Short mmCIF file of C-alpha atoms in Angstrom, two decimals:
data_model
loop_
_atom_site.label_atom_id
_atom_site.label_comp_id
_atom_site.label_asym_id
_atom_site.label_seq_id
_atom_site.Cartn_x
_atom_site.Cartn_y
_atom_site.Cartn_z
CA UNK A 1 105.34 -23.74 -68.16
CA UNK A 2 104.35 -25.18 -64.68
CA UNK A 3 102.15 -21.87 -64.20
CA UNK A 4 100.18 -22.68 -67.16
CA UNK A 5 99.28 -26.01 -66.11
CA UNK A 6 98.76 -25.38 -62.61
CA UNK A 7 96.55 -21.97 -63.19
CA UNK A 8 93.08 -24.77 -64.96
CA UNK A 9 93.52 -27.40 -62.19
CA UNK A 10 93.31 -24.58 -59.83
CA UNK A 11 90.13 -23.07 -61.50
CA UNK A 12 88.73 -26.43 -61.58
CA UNK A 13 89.39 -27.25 -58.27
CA UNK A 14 87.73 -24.00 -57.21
CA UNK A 15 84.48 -24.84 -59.89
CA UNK A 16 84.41 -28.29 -57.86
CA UNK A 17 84.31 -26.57 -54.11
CA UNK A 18 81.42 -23.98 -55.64
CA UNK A 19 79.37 -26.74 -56.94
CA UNK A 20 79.13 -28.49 -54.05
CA UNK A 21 78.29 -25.65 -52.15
CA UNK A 22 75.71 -24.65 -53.90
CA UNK A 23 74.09 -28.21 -54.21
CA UNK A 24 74.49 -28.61 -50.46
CA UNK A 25 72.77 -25.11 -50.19
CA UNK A 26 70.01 -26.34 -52.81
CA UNK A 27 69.54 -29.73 -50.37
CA UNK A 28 68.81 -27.45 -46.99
CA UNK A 29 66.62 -25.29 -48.96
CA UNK A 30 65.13 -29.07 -49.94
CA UNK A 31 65.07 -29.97 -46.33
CA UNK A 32 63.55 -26.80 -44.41
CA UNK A 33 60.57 -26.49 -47.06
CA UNK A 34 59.96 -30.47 -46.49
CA UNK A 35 59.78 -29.87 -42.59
CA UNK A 36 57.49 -26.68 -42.76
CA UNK A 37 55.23 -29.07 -44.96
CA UNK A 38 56.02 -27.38 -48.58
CA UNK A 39 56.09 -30.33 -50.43
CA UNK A 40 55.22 -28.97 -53.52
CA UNK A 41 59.22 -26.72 -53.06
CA UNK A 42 60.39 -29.50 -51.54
CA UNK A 43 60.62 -31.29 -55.08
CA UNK A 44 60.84 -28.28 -56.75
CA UNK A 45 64.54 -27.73 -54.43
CA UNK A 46 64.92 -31.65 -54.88
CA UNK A 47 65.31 -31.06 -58.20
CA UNK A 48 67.76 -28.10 -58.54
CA UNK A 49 69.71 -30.18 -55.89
CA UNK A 50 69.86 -32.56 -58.20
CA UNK A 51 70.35 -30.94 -61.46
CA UNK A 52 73.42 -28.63 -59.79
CA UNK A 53 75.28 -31.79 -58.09
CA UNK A 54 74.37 -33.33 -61.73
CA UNK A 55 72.88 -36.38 -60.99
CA UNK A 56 70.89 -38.17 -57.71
CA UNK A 57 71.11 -39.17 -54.48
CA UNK A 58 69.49 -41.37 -51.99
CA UNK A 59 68.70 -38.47 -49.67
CA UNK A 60 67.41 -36.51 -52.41
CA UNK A 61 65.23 -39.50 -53.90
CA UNK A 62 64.04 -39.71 -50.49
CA UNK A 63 62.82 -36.07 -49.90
CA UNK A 64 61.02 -36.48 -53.36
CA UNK A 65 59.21 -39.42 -52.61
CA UNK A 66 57.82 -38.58 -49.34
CA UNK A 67 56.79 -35.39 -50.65
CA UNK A 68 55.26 -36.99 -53.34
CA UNK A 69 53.31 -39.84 -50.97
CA UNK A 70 52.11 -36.39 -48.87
CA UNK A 71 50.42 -35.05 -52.49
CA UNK A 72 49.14 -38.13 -53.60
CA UNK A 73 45.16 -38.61 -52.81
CA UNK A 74 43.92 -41.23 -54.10
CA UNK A 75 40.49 -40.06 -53.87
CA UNK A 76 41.30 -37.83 -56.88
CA UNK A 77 43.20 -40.25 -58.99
CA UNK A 78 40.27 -40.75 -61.36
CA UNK A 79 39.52 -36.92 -61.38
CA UNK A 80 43.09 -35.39 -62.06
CA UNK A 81 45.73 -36.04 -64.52
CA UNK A 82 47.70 -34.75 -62.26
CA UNK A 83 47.22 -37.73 -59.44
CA UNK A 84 47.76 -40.45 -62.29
CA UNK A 85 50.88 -39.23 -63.16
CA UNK A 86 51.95 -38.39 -59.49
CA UNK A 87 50.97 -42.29 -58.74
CA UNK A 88 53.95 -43.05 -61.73
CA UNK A 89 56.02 -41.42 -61.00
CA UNK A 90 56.24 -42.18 -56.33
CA UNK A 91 56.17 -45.88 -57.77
CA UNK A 92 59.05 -45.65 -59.54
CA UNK A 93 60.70 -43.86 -56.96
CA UNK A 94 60.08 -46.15 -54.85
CA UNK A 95 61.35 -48.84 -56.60
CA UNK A 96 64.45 -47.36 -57.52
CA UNK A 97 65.24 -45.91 -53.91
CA UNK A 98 64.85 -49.62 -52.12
CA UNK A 99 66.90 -50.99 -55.14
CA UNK A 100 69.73 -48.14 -54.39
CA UNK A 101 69.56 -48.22 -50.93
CA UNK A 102 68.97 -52.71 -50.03
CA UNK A 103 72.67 -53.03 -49.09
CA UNK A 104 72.84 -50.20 -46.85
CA UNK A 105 71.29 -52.17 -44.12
CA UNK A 106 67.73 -51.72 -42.74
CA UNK A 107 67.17 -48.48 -41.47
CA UNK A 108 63.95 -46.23 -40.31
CA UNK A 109 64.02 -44.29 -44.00
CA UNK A 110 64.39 -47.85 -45.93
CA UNK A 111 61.68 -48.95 -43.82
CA UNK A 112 59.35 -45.73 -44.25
CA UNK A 113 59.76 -46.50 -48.08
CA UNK A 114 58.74 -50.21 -47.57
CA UNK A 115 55.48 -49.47 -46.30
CA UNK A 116 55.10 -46.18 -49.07
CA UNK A 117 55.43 -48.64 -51.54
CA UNK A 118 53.44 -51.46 -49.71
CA UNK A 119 50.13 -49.36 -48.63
CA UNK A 120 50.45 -47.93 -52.95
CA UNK A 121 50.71 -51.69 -53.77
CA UNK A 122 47.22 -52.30 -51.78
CA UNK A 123 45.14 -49.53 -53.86
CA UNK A 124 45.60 -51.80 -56.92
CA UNK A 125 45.12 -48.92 -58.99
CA UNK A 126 46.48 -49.08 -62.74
CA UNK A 127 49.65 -47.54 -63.99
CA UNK A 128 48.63 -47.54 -67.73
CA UNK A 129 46.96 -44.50 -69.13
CA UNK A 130 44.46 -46.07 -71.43
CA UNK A 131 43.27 -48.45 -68.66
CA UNK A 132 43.15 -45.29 -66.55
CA UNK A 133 40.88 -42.71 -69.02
CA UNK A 134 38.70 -45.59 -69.65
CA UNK A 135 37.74 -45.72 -65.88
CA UNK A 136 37.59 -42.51 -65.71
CA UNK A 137 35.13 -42.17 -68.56
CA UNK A 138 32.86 -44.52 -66.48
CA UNK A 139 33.27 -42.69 -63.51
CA UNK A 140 32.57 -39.44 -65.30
CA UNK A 141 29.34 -40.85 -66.92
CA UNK A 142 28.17 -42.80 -62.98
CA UNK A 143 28.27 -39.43 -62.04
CA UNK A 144 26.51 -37.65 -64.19
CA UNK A 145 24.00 -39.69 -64.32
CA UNK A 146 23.65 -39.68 -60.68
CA UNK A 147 23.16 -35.98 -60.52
CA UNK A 148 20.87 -36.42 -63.78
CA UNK A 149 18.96 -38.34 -61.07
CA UNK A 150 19.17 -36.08 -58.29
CA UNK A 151 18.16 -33.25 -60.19
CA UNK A 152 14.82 -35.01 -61.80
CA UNK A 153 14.26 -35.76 -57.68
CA UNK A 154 14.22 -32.47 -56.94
CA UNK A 155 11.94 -31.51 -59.41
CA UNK A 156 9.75 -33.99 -58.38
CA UNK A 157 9.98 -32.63 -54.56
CA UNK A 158 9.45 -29.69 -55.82
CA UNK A 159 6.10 -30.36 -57.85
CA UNK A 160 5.25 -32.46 -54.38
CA UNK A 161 6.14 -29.84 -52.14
CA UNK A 162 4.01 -27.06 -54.40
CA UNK A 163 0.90 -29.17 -54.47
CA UNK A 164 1.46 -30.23 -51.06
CA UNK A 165 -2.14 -29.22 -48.93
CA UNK A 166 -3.95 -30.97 -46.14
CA UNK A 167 -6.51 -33.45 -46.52
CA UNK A 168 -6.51 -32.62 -50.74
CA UNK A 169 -8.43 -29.13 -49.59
CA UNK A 170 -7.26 -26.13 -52.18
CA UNK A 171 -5.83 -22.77 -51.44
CA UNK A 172 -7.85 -19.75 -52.78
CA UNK A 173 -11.16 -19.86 -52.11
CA UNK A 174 -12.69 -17.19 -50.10
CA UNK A 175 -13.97 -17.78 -46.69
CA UNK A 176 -17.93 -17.98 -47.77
CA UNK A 177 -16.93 -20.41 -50.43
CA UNK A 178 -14.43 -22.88 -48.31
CA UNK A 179 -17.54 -22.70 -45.43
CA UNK A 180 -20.37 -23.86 -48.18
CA UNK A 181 -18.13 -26.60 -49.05
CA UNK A 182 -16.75 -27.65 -45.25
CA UNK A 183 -19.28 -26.65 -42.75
CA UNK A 184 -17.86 -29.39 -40.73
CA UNK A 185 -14.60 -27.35 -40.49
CA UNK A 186 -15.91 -23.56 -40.27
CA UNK A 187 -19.63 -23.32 -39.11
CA UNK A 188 -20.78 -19.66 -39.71
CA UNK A 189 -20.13 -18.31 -36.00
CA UNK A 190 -16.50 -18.59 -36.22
CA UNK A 191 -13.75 -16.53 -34.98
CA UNK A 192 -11.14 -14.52 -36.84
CA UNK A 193 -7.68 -13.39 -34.99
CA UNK A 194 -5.54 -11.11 -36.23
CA UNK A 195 -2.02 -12.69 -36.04
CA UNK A 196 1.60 -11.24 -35.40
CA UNK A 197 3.02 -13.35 -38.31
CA UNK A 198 3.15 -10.35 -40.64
CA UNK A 199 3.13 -6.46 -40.62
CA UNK A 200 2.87 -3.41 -42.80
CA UNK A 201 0.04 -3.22 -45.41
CA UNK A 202 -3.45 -4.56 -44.57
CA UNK A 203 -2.56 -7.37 -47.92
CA UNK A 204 0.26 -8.55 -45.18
CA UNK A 205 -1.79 -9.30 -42.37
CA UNK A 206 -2.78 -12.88 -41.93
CA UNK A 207 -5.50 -14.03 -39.76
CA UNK A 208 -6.36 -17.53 -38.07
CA UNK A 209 -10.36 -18.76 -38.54
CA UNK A 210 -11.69 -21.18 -36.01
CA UNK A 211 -13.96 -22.62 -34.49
CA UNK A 212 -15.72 -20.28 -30.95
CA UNK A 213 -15.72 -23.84 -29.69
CA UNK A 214 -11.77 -23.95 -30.04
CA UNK A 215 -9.21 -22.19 -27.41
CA UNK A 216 -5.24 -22.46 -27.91
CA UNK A 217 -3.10 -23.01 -25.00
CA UNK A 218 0.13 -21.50 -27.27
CA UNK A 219 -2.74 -18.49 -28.04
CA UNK A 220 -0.34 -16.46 -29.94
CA UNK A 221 0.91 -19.52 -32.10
CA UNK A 222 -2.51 -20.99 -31.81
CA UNK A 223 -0.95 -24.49 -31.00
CA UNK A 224 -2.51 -26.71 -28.87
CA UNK A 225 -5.89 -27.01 -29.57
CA UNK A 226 -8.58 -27.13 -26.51
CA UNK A 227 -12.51 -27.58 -25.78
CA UNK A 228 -13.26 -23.89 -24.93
CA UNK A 229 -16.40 -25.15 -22.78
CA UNK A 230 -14.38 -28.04 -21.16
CA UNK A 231 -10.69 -27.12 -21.61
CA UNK A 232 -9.98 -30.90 -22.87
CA UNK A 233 -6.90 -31.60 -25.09
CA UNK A 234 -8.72 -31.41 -28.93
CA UNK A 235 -7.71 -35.60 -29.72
CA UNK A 236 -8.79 -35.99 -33.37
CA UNK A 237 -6.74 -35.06 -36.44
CA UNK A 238 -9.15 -32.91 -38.18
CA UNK A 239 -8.50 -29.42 -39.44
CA UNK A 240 -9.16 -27.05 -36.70
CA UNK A 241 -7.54 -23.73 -38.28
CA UNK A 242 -7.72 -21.57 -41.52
CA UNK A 243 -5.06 -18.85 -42.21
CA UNK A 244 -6.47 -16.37 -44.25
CA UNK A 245 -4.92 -13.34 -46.06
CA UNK A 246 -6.61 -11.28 -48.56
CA UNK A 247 -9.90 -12.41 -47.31
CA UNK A 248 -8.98 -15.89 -49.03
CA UNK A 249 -7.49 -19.15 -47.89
CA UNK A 250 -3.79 -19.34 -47.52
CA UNK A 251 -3.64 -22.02 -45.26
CA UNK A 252 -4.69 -24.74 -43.05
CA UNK A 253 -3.63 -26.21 -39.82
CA UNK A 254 -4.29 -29.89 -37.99
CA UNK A 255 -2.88 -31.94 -35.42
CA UNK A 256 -1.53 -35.09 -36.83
CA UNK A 257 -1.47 -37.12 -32.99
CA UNK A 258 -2.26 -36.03 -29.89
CA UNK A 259 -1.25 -38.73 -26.65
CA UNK A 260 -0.90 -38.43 -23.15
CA UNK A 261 -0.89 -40.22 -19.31
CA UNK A 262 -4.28 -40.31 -19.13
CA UNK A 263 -4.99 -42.75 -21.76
CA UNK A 264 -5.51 -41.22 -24.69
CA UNK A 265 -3.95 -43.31 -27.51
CA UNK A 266 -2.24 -46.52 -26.98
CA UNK A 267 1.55 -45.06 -27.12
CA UNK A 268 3.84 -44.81 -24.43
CA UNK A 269 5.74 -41.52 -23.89
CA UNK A 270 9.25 -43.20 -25.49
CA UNK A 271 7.00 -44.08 -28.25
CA UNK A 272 5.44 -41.26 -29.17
CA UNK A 273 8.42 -38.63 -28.92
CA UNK A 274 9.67 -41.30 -31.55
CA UNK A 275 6.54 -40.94 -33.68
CA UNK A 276 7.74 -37.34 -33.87
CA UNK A 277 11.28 -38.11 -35.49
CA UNK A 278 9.32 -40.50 -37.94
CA UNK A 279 6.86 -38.05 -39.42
CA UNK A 280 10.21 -35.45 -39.49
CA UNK A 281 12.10 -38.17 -41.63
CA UNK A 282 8.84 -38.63 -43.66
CA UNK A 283 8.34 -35.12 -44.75
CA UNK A 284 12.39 -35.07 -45.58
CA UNK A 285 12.46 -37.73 -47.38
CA UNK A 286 8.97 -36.25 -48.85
CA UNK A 287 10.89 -32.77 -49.80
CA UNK A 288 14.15 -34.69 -50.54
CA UNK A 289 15.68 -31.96 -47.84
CA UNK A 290 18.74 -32.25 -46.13
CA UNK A 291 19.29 -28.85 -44.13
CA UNK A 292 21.82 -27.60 -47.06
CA UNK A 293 19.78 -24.20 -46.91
CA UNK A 294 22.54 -23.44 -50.37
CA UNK A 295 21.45 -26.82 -52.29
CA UNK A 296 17.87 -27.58 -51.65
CA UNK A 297 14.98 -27.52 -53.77
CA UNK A 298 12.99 -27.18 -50.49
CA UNK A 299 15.38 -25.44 -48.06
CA UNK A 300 14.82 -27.12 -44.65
CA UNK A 301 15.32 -25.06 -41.14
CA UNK A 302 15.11 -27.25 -38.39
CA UNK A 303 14.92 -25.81 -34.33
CA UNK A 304 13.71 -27.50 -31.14
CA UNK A 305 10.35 -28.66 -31.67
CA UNK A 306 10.13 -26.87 -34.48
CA UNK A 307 10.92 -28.44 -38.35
CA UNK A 308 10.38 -26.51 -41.63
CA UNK A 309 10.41 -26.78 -45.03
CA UNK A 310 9.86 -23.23 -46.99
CA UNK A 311 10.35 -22.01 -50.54
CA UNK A 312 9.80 -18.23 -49.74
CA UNK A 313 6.79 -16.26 -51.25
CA UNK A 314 5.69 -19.85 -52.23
CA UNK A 315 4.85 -21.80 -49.66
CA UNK A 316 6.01 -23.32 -46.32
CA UNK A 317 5.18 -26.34 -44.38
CA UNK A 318 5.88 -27.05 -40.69
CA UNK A 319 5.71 -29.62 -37.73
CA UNK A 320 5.07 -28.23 -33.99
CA UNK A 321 5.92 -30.66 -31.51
CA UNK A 322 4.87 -30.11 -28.26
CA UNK A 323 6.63 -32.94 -25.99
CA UNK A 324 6.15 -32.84 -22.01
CA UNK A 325 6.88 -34.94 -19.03
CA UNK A 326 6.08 -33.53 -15.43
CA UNK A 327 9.55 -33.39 -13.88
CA UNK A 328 8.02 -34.42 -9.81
CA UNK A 329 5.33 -36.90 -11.54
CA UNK A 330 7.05 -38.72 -14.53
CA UNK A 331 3.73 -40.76 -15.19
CA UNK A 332 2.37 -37.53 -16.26
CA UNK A 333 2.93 -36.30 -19.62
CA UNK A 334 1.71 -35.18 -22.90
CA UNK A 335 3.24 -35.68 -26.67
CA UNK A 336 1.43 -34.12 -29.68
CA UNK A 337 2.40 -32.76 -33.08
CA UNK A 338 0.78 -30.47 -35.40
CA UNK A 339 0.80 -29.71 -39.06
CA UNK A 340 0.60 -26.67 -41.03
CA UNK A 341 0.80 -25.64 -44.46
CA UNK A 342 0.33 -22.01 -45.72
CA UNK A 343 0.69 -20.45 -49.43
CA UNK A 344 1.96 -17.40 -49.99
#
């Protein structure tokens, strides 16, 4: 008779050892994902911790709360379900773990809590659903809206950017025709270079028309426009180059400012290498270009002295900048910036 009793307490006694040892197993499983930064298994082991000891502890709470502060973003609490319901639920944890734990005496983990729980308290964000979908909603709609707005932008760069010529003059006209119309700009003894801009069939090859009167100091850029009799800086802003391609005009080319030492405009040298960055800001905010080559309307490729804004086989428009200050002789220098635009 004392066999039969004594053979269930043993087995339970033995059920009571395993369980333990499993849960215990369960909590370092809990414990080495949480310090290799697996807070996602951390709660997931939390749990079956939990659910094998059959019922919670403090030092599981804890794991599962600090996890949870670790996955909560409240950038995304508007934008995820997921983040709402993560907000609930570290609240309440928090709550019930400072509740559970107040007698113990103030320690580093009751303290870590505290300030959880404080820095939630200062996001002020709501814990109801219906309050949380209806700001949602709005958010949803602010947004859309604002790319509603972005895009019609970019349209409207975009219409800018392919109407975009100098001085209102159009693209297309043959040479004869643009000369009978702007003598002023090509007079009939002109001269036509061959450029290095393109290669292959003669419909690739571009040429620049100016002025014989006109030399380049950049000669295979043709920047830096000169007197060819006197070898003076070219001062004024009017057009002083065609590009031509297929015997018709494809694109035209004029310095916006020109300034240097020897008195030529009333800028200082500070001044006008920050006349450069305005006109650059200008023409972004023209474009509505940012340098996201993947996003733009108007992809935008900026390099030193050199910004451009090009929609390929369309058309492309850039700034030279040709900044200089004699290293020996710092009250000699030069600042200029030139504009060109050329259809493809």
């Amino acid at each position: 008779m004392k066999q039969a009793l004594l053979y269930p307490l043993l087995l339970l006694s033995i059920n009571i050892f395993s369980q333990n040892a499993l849960a215990e197993l369960k909590f370092e499983e809990a414990e080495t994902a949480f310090n290799n930064g697996d807070y996602e298994l951390t709660i997931q082991k939390a749990g079956e911790f939990e659910n094998t000891l059959g019922g919670i502890t403090d030092k599981s709470l804890y794991l599962r709360l600090v996890s949870q502060s670790k996955l909560f973003n409240a950038a995304d609490f508007y934008t995820s379900e997921k983040q709402f319901t993560l907000y609930n639920s570290l609240a309440e944890n928090i709550a019930k773990y400072l509740k559970a734990t107040e007698n113990n005496g103030l320690d580093d983990k009751f303290k870590e809590v505290y300030a959880i729980g404080e820095n939630l308290k200062k996001l002020n964000l709501p814990k109801d659903k219906t309050i949380w979908k209806k700001e949602q909603q709005r958010i949803e709609k602010e947004e859309l809206d604002r790319q509603n707005a972005k895009l019609e932008q970019l349209e409207l760069a975009k219409k800018t950017f392919e109407e975009f010529t100098i001085d209102d003059l159009p693209f297309g006209q043959t040479i004869e025709e643009f000369q009978k119309q702007h003598p002023d700009i090509l007079p009939e003894n002109y001269k036509m270079s061959k450029t290095k801009w393109a290669a292959g069939t003669e419909q690739d090859l571009i040429y620049a028309c100016h002025s014989k009167s006109i030399g380049f100091e950049s000669k295979e850029n043709f920047l830096l426009p000169y007197n060819s009799s006197t070898g003076a800086p070219i001062y004024d802003t009017s057009i002083h180059l065609l590009l031509v391609k297929n015997g018709r005009i494809a694109g035209f080319q004029k310095t916006i400012f020109y300034c240097n030492s020897k008195g030529q405009g009333s800028l200082t040298y500070p001044e006008a290498v920050s006349q450069t960055d305005k006109y650059v800001e200008e023409f972004k905010a023209k474009f509505q270009s940012y340098g996201n080559k993947a996003a733009d309307v108007i992809p935008y490729y900026g390099s030193q002295n050199q910004w451009s804004w090009i929609i390929p086989d369309i058309k492309s428009v850039h700034l030279y900048s040709d900044c200089y200050m004699d290293e020996k002789n710092p009250k000699r220098w030069k600042s200029s910036l030139t504009l060109r635009v050329f259809k493809n």
